[in-house]
Coordinates of N, CA and C in Angstrom, one line a residue:
M36 N 0.4 -18.1 -3.7 CA -0.2 -17.2 -2.7 C 0.5 -15.9 -2.6
K37 N 1.8 -15.9 -2.6 CA 2.6 -14.6 -2.6 C 2.3 -13.9 -4.0
N38 N 2.6 -12.6 -4.0 CA 2.4 -11.8 -5.2 C 1.0 -11.8 -5.7
S39 N 0.0 -12.1 -4.8 CA -1.4 -11.9 -5.2 C -1.7 -10.5 -5.2
T40 N -2.7 -10.1 -6.1 CA -3.2 -8.7 -6.1 C -4.4 -8.7 -5.3
I41 N -4.4 -7.8 -4.3 CA -5.6 -7.6 -3.4 C -6.1 -6.2 -3.5
L42 N -7.4 -6.0 -3.7 CA -8.0 -4.7 -3.7 C -8.6 -4.5 -2.3
V43 N -8.2 -3.5 -1.6 CA -8.8 -3.1 -0.3 C -9.6 -1.9 -0.5
I44 N -10.9 -2.0 -0.2 CA -11.9 -0.9 -0.3 C -12.3 -0.5 1.1
E45 N -11.7 0.5 1.6 CA -11.9 1.0 3.0 C -11.8 2.5 3.1
D46 N -12.8 3.1 3.7 CA -12.8 4.6 3.7 C -12.0 5.2 4.8
E47 N -11.8 4.4 5.9 CA -11.0 4.9 7.0 C -9.5 4.8 6.7
Q48 N -8.8 5.9 6.5 CA -7.4 5.8 6.0 C -6.5 5.1 6.9
D49 N -6.6 5.2 8.2 CA -5.7 4.5 9.2 C -5.9 3.0 9.0
I50 N -7.1 2.5 8.9 CA -7.4 1.1 8.7 C -6.8 0.6 7.4
R51 N -7.1 1.4 6.3 CA -6.6 1.1 5.0 C -5.1 1.0 5.0
D52 N -4.4 1.9 5.6 CA -3.0 1.9 5.6 C -2.4 0.7 6.4
L53 N -3.0 0.4 7.5 CA -2.6 -0.8 8.3 C -2.8 -2.1 7.5
I54 N -3.9 -2.2 6.9 CA -4.2 -3.4 6.1 C -3.2 -3.5 5.0
S55 N -3.0 -2.4 4.3 CA -2.0 -2.4 3.2 C -0.6 -2.7 3.6
F56 N -0.2 -2.2 4.7 CA 1.2 -2.5 5.2 C 1.3 -3.9 5.5
Q57 N 0.3 -4.5 6.2 CA 0.4 -5.9 6.6 C 0.4 -6.8 5.3
L58 N -0.4 -6.5 4.4 CA -0.5 -7.3 3.1 C 0.8 -7.2 2.3
K59 N 1.3 -6.0 2.2 CA 2.6 -5.8 1.5 C 3.7 -6.5 2.2
S60 N 3.7 -6.6 3.5 CA 4.8 -7.2 4.2 C 4.8 -8.7 3.9
E61 N 3.6 -9.2 3.5 CA 3.5 -10.7 3.1 C 3.8 -10.9 1.6
G62 N 4.1 -9.8 0.9 CA 4.5 -10.0 -0.5 C 3.4 -9.8 -1.5
H63 N 2.3 -9.3 -1.0 CA 1.1 -9.1 -1.9 C 1.2 -7.7 -2.6
Q64 N 0.6 -7.6 -3.8 CA 0.4 -6.3 -4.4 C -0.9 -5.8 -3.9
V65 N -0.9 -4.6 -3.4 CA -2.1 -4.0 -2.8 C -2.6 -2.8 -3.6
L66 N -3.9 -2.9 -4.0 CA -4.6 -1.7 -4.6 C -5.5 -1.1 -3.5
L67 N -5.6 0.2 -3.4 CA -6.3 0.8 -2.4 C -7.4 1.7 -3.0
S68 N -8.6 1.7 -2.3 CA -9.6 2.6 -2.7 C -10.4 3.0 -1.4
D69 N -10.9 4.3 -1.4 CA -11.7 4.7 -0.3 C -13.2 4.8 -0.6
S70 N -13.5 4.3 -1.8 CA -15.0 4.3 -2.2 C -15.2 3.3 -3.3
V71 N -16.4 2.9 -3.4 CA -16.8 2.0 -4.5 C -16.6 2.6 -5.9
D72 N -16.8 3.9 -5.9 CA -16.6 4.7 -7.2 C -15.2 4.5 -7.7
K73 N -14.2 4.7 -6.9 CA -12.8 4.5 -7.3 C -12.5 3.0 -7.5
A74 N -13.1 2.2 -6.7 CA -12.8 0.7 -6.9 C -13.3 0.2 -8.2
I75 N -14.4 0.7 -8.7 CA -14.9 0.3 -10.0 C -13.9 0.6 -11.1
S76 N -13.3 1.7 -11.1 CA -12.3 2.1 -12.1 C -11.1 1.2 -11.9
L77 N -10.7 0.8 -10.7 CA -9.6 -0.1 -10.5 C -9.9 -1.5 -11.1
V78 N -11.1 -1.9 -10.8 CA -11.5 -3.3 -11.3 C -11.5 -3.3 -12.8
E79 N -12.0 -2.2 -13.4 CA -12.0 -2.2 -14.9 C -10.6 -2.1 -15.5
R80 N -9.6 -1.5 -14.8 CA -8.3 -1.4 -15.3 C -7.4 -2.6 -15.1
E81 N -7.6 -3.3 -14.0 CA -6.7 -4.4 -13.6 C -7.0 -5.7 -14.4
D82 N -6.0 -6.4 -14.7 CA -6.1 -7.6 -15.4 C -6.8 -8.7 -14.5
K83 N -6.2 -8.7 -13.3 CA -6.7 -9.8 -12.4 C -6.6 -9.3 -10.9
I84 N -7.6 -9.4 -10.2 CA -7.6 -9.2 -8.7 C -7.9 -10.5 -8.1
D85 N -7.0 -10.9 -7.2 CA -7.1 -12.3 -6.6 C -7.9 -12.3 -5.3
L86 N -8.1 -11.1 -4.7 CA -8.9 -11.1 -3.5 C -9.4 -9.7 -3.2
F87 N -10.6 -9.6 -2.7 CA -11.2 -8.3 -2.3 C -11.3 -8.2 -0.8
I88 N -11.0 -7.1 -0.2 CA -11.3 -6.8 1.2 C -12.1 -5.6 1.1
I89 N -13.4 -5.7 1.5 CA -14.4 -4.7 1.3 C -15.1 -4.3 2.6
D90 N -15.0 -3.0 2.9 CA -15.8 -2.4 4.0 C -17.2 -2.3 3.6
W91 N -18.1 -2.6 4.5 CA -19.6 -2.6 4.2 C -20.0 -1.1 4.0
M92 N -19.7 -0.3 5.0 CA -20.2 1.1 5.0 C -19.2 2.0 4.3
L93 N -19.5 2.4 3.1 CA -18.6 3.3 2.3 C -19.3 4.5 1.8
P94 N -18.6 5.6 1.6 CA -19.3 6.8 1.0 C -19.4 6.6 -0.5
G95 N -20.3 7.3 -1.1 CA -20.5 7.3 -2.6 C -21.7 6.6 -3.0
V96 N -21.7 6.2 -4.2 CA -23.0 5.7 -4.9 C -23.5 4.4 -4.3
M97 N -22.6 3.6 -3.8 CA -23.1 2.3 -3.3 C -22.3 1.8 -2.1
S98 N -22.9 1.0 -1.3 CA -22.1 0.4 -0.1 C -21.3 -0.8 -0.6
G99 N -20.4 -1.2 0.3 CA -19.6 -2.4 0.0 C -20.5 -3.6 -0.2
L100 N -21.6 -3.7 0.5 CA -22.5 -4.8 0.3 C -23.1 -4.8 -1.1
E101 N -23.6 -3.6 -1.5 CA -24.1 -3.5 -2.9 C -23.1 -3.8 -4.0
F102 N -21.8 -3.4 -3.7 CA -20.7 -3.7 -4.6 C -20.5 -5.2 -4.7
T103 N -20.5 -5.8 -3.6 CA -20.3 -7.3 -3.6 C -21.4 -8.0 -4.4
K104 N -22.6 -7.5 -4.3 CA -23.8 -8.1 -5.0 C -23.6 -7.9 -6.5
K105 N -23.0 -6.8 -6.9 CA -22.8 -6.5 -8.4 C -21.5 -7.2 -8.9
L106 N -20.6 -7.5 -8.0 CA -19.3 -8.1 -8.4 C -19.6 -9.6 -8.7
R107 N -20.3 -10.3 -7.9 CA -20.5 -11.7 -8.0 C -21.0 -12.2 -9.3
P108 N -22.0 -11.6 -9.9 CA -22.4 -12.1 -11.2 C -21.4 -12.0 -12.4
Q109 N -20.4 -11.2 -12.2 CA -19.4 -11.0 -13.3 C -18.6 -12.2 -13.4
K110 N -18.5 -12.8 -14.6 CA -17.8 -14.0 -14.8 C -16.4 -13.9 -14.3
K111 N -15.7 -12.8 -14.6 CA -14.3 -12.6 -14.2 C -14.1 -12.7 -12.7
Y112 N -15.1 -12.3 -11.9 CA -14.9 -12.3 -10.4 C -15.9 -13.2 -9.7
A113 N -16.5 -14.1 -10.4 CA -17.5 -15.0 -9.8 C -16.9 -15.8 -8.7
D114 N -15.7 -16.2 -8.8 CA -15.0 -17.1 -7.9 C -13.9 -16.4 -7.1
T115 N -13.7 -15.1 -7.2 CA -12.7 -14.4 -6.5 C -13.2 -14.2 -5.1
P116 N -12.3 -14.5 -4.1 CA -12.7 -14.4 -2.7 C -12.9 -13.0 -2.3
I117 N -13.9 -12.8 -1.4 CA -14.3 -11.5 -0.9 C -14.3 -11.6 0.6
I118 N -13.6 -10.7 1.3 CA -13.7 -10.7 2.8 C -14.3 -9.3 3.1
M119 N -15.5 -9.4 3.8 CA -16.2 -8.2 4.2 C -15.6 -7.8 5.6
V120 N -15.2 -6.5 5.7 CA -14.7 -6.0 7.0 C -15.6 -4.9 7.4
T121 N -16.2 -5.0 8.6 CA -17.2 -4.0 9.0 C -17.4 -3.9 10.5
A122 N -17.9 -2.8 10.9 CA -18.2 -2.6 12.4 C -19.6 -3.2 12.7
L123 N -20.3 -3.6 11.7 CA -21.7 -4.2 11.9 C -21.5 -5.6 12.4
T124 N -22.1 -5.9 13.6 CA -21.8 -7.1 14.3 C -23.1 -8.0 14.5
Q125 N -24.2 -7.5 14.0 CA -25.5 -8.3 14.2 C -25.5 -9.5 13.3
P126 N -26.0 -10.6 13.8 CA -26.2 -11.8 13.0 C -26.8 -11.5 11.6
D127 N -27.8 -10.7 11.6 CA -28.5 -10.4 10.3 C -27.5 -9.7 9.3
N128 N -26.6 -8.9 9.8 CA -25.6 -8.3 8.9 C -24.7 -9.3 8.3
I129 N -24.2 -10.3 9.2 CA -23.3 -11.3 8.7 C -24.0 -12.2 7.7
V130 N -25.3 -12.6 7.9 CA -26.0 -13.4 7.0 C -26.2 -12.6 5.7
A131 N -26.5 -11.3 5.7 CA -26.7 -10.5 4.5 C -25.4 -10.5 3.7
A132 N -24.3 -10.3 4.3 CA -23.0 -10.2 3.6 C -22.7 -11.5 3.0
L133 N -22.8 -12.6 3.7 CA -22.5 -13.9 3.2 C -23.5 -14.3 2.0
D134 N -24.7 -13.9 2.2 CA -25.7 -14.2 1.1 C -25.4 -13.3 -0.1
A135 N -24.9 -12.1 0.1 CA -24.5 -11.2 -1.0 C -23.3 -11.7 -1.8
G136 N -22.6 -12.7 -1.2 CA -21.4 -13.2 -2.0 C -20.1 -13.1 -1.3
A137 N -20.1 -12.6 -0.1 CA -18.8 -12.5 0.7 C -18.4 -13.9 1.1
D138 N -17.1 -14.2 1.1 CA -16.7 -15.5 1.5 C -16.3 -15.6 3.0
D139 N -16.1 -14.4 3.6 CA -15.7 -14.3 5.0 C -16.2 -13.0 5.5
Y140 N -16.3 -12.8 6.8 CA -16.8 -11.6 7.5 C -16.0 -11.4 8.7
I141 N -15.4 -10.2 8.8 CA -14.6 -9.8 9.9 C -15.1 -8.5 10.5
T142 N -15.3 -8.5 11.8 CA -15.9 -7.3 12.5 C -14.7 -6.5 13.0
K143 N -14.9 -5.1 12.9 CA -14.0 -4.2 13.5 C -14.3 -4.0 15.0
P144 N -13.3 -3.8 15.8 CA -11.9 -3.8 15.5 C -11.4 -5.3 15.3
F145 N -10.4 -5.5 14.6 CA -9.9 -6.8 14.3 C -8.3 -6.8 14.5
D146 N -7.8 -8.0 14.7 CA -6.4 -8.2 14.8 C -5.8 -8.4 13.4
L147 N -4.7 -7.7 13.1 CA -4.2 -7.8 11.7 C -3.6 -9.2 11.4
N148 N -3.2 -9.9 12.4 CA -2.7 -11.3 12.2 C -3.9 -12.2 11.9
V149 N -5.0 -12.0 12.5 CA -6.2 -12.7 12.1 C -6.6 -12.4 10.7
L150 N -6.6 -11.2 10.3 CA -7.0 -10.8 8.9 C -6.0 -11.5 8.0
Q151 N -4.7 -11.4 8.3 CA -3.7 -12.1 7.4 C -4.0 -13.6 7.3
A152 N -4.3 -14.2 8.4 CA -4.6 -15.7 8.3 C -5.8 -15.9 7.5
R153 N -6.8 -15.1 7.6 CA -8.0 -15.3 6.7 C -7.7 -15.0 5.3
V154 N -6.9 -14.1 5.0 CA -6.4 -13.8 3.6 C -5.7 -15.1 3.1
R155 N -4.8 -15.7 3.9 CA -4.1 -16.9 3.4 C -5.1 -18.0 3.1
V156 N -6.1 -18.2 4.0 CA -7.1 -19.2 3.8 C -7.8 -19.0 2.5
Q157 N -8.3 -17.8 2.2 CA -9.0 -17.5 1.0 C -8.2 -17.7 -0.2
L158 N -6.9 -17.3 -0.2 CA -6.1 -17.4 -1.4 C -5.7 -18.9 -1.6
R159 N -5.6 -19.6 -0.5 CA -5.3 -21.1 -0.6 C -6.5 -21.8 -1.2
N160 N -7.7 -21.4 -0.9 CA -8.9 -22.0 -1.5 C -9.0 -21.6 -2.9

């Protein structure tokens, strides 16, 4: 579980920095992106990403939800855990994210310790 590579795709720098700090303090390697465009190049360059933390609403060519839908069919990432982090709190949004391939859904604002516990659960599975 330690030394896992986690890609965080979050456009809000303060949130991205907090998540990164928390994950690094647990011994994880953290890759950061503020858009799907940049995340795609990270995914293509990295040998293995063990977990994705993806914001739903992102600037650029596609949303985090659309990226999740495109990621799931790829053999390399078909079983890689995805945690969707978003301000969208409606049940329809949660269902859409889980149906798109997310393994977990966390609404903003969230407690960093809760996020870390959910990361541990996903990496344990």
